[in-house]
C-alpha positions in Angstrom: -67.8 57.3 35.7 -67.4 55.0 38.7 -68.7 52.3 37.3 -67.1 52.2 33.9 -64.1 52.6 35.7 -64.5 49.4 37.1 -66.2 48.0 33.6 -62.8 49.2 31.8 -61.1 47.6 34.3 -62.7 43.7 34.1 -62.7 44.0 30.9 -58.8 45.0 30.8 -58.3 42.1 33.5 -60.5 39.3 31.2 -57.9 40.0 28.3 -55.2 40.1 30.1 -55.7 36.8 31.5 -56.0 35.0 28.3 -52.9 36.6 27.1 -51.4 35.2 29.8 -52.9 31.7 30.4 -52.0 31.8 26.5 -48.1 32.9 27.1 -47.4 30.6 30.1 -49.0 27.5 27.9 -46.5 28.6 25.3 -43.7 28.8 27.2 -44.6 26.3 28.9 -44.6 24.2 25.3 -41.7 25.6 24.5 -39.7 24.6 27.7 -41.2 21.2 26.8 -39.9 21.1 23.1 -36.6 22.4 24.7 -36.0 20.2 26.9 -37.1 16.6 25.1 -34.2 18.2 22.0 -31.8 18.4 24.9 -32.8 15.3 25.9 -32.7 13.6 22.4 -29.2 15.4 21.5 -27.6 13.8 24.9 -29.0 10.3 24.3 -27.4 10.6 20.6 -24.0 11.9 22.0 -24.0 9.2 24.0 -24.5 6.5 21.3 -22.5 7.9 19.3 -20.0 7.5 22.4 -20.6 3.7 22.7 -20.2 2.9 19.2 -16.8 5.1 18.9 -16.0 3.0 22.0 -16.8 -0.3 21.0 -15.6 0.1 17.3 -12.1 1.1 19.5 -12.5 -2.4 21.6 -13.3 -4.1 18.7 -10.8 -2.8 16.6 -8.2 -3.4 19.5 -9.3 -7.2 20.4 -9.2 -7.7 16.3 -5.2 -6.3 16.3 -4.6 -8.6 19.1 -6.1 -11.5 17.6 -3.6 -10.4 14.4 -1.0 -10.4 16.2 -1.3 -13.5 18.2 -2.0 -15.9 15.0 1.6 -14.3 13.1 3.2 -14.4 16.3 2.0 -18.5 16.0 2.5 -18.7 12.2 6.2 -17.6 12.6 6.6 -19.9 14.9 5.4 -22.2 13.3 7.3 -21.1 10.2 10.7 -21.1 12.4 9.8 -24.9 13.4 9.7 -25.3 9.6 12.8 -24.0 9.0 14.7 -25.5 11.8 13.9 -29.0 10.3 15.2 -27.1 6.6 17.9 -26.7 8.1 19.0 -29.4 10.1 17.6 -31.7 6.7 20.2 -29.1 4.3 23.0 -31.9 4.3 21.6 -35.0 3.4 18.7 -33.7 1.3 15.0 -32.8 2.3 12.5 -35.0 2.6 8.8 -33.5 0.8 6.9 -36.3 3.5 8.3 -35.9 6.3 8.1 -32.1 6.5 4.8 -32.8 4.4 3.9 -34.4 8.2 5.2 -32.1 10.4 3.4 -29.2 8.1 -0.1 -31.2 8.9 0.5 -31.8 13.0 1.9 -27.6 13.1 -1.7 -26.4 10.9 -3.6 -29.0 13.2 -3.3 -26.8 16.6 -2.9 -23.8 14.9 -7.0 -23.6 13.8 -6.3 -20.2 12.2 -4.0 -21.1 10.1 -4.8 -21.6 6.7 -1.9 -24.1 5.9 1.6 -24.2 5.6 3.6 -25.1 1.9 7.0 -25.2 1.6 7.5 -24.2 -2.7 11.2 -24.2 -4.6 12.7 -21.1 -5.5 10.7 -21.4 -8.8 7.2 -21.6 -7.3 6.2 -25.2 -7.9 4.7 -26.8 -4.4 7.9 -29.4 -2.7 5.4 -29.7 0.5 2.8 -28.7 2.8 0.5 -29.1 5.2 -2.6 -30.1 3.3 -3.6 -33.6 2.3 -2.1 -33.8 -0.9 -0.3 -31.5 -3.0 -2.5 -30.0 -5.9 -0.4 -31.1 -9.9 -0.1 -28.0 -11.9 -0.2 -25.1 -9.6 3.0 -22.4 -9.4 3.4 -20.1 -6.3 5.9 -18.1 -8.5 3.3 -14.9 -9.5 2.4 -14.4 -6.3 3.2 -10.7 -4.7 5.2 -12.5 -1.7 7.6 -14.3 -4.4 8.5 -10.8 -5.8 9.0 -9.7 -2.4 11.9 -12.0 -1.4 13.1 -11.9 -4.3 13.7 -8.1 -4.4 14.4 -8.3 -0.5 16.4 -11.3 0.1 16.2 -10.8 3.9 15.6 -14.1 6.5 12.2 -12.5 7.9 8.5 -12.9 7.9 6.8 -11.1 5.5 3.0 -10.8 5.3 1.9 -10.1 2.2 -2.1 -8.9 1.0 -5.2 -11.1 1.3 -5.5 -13.9 -1.6 -7.5 -15.9 -2.6 -6.3 -19.6 -2.2 -6.0 -22.6 -4.8 -4.7 -25.0 -2.5 -5.8 -26.4 0.4 -8.9 -24.8 0.5 -9.5 -23.5 -3.0 -11.8 -20.3 -3.0 -11.1 -19.3 0.7 -9.1 -16.4 1.3 -6.1 -15.0 3.7 -3.0 -13.2 4.1 0.2 -14.5 3.2 2.7 -14.7 5.9 5.7 -15.7 4.3 9.4 -15.9 5.2 12.6 -16.8 2.8 14.7 -19.7 3.3 17.9 -19.0 2.9 19.2 -22.0 1.4 22.0 -23.5 -1.3 18.6 -24.5 -3.5 16.9 -21.1 -2.4 13.4 -22.7 -1.0 10.7 -21.2 0.7 8.7 -21.9 3.3 5.2 -19.6 3.9 2.1 -20.2 5.3 -1.5 -18.7 5.4 
């Protein structure tokens, strides 16, 4: 009987050893899989955080660039306005005004162009090489805005397709109404 007990213990040990090895292998496999999943989740989170930071930095940079461009455009429009005001008594010299606009536009590469329109939308002066014939801007959003809001402030309009200095290019209209006797306007894109 003693022999039988010993063999039963040996068989029991032989059976529990493979179970223990299998269980240890299963626990180890699950631990490795869990660790890999956790590492992948953390790497994904880091990637998401970096992408959010990059998007935020890019948007702040673009906003600063837009602010700088609008400020430079406003200063250019004020210089054009100053020249217009000095010429109002004697009559506006459109050729001299175009020359001034060309100088201002050449200093600001991000500026699409400077334009001076009559109250009915006809081009009077521009920073472009020539004034296109038959073009009228009275149907543009910025003309409507300044008719409805007659204040001497800069207006930033929606993005529009140009048909002037660089046909087909898109740009945001930045416009300043000149409250003159003949109701002429100055605009920049």
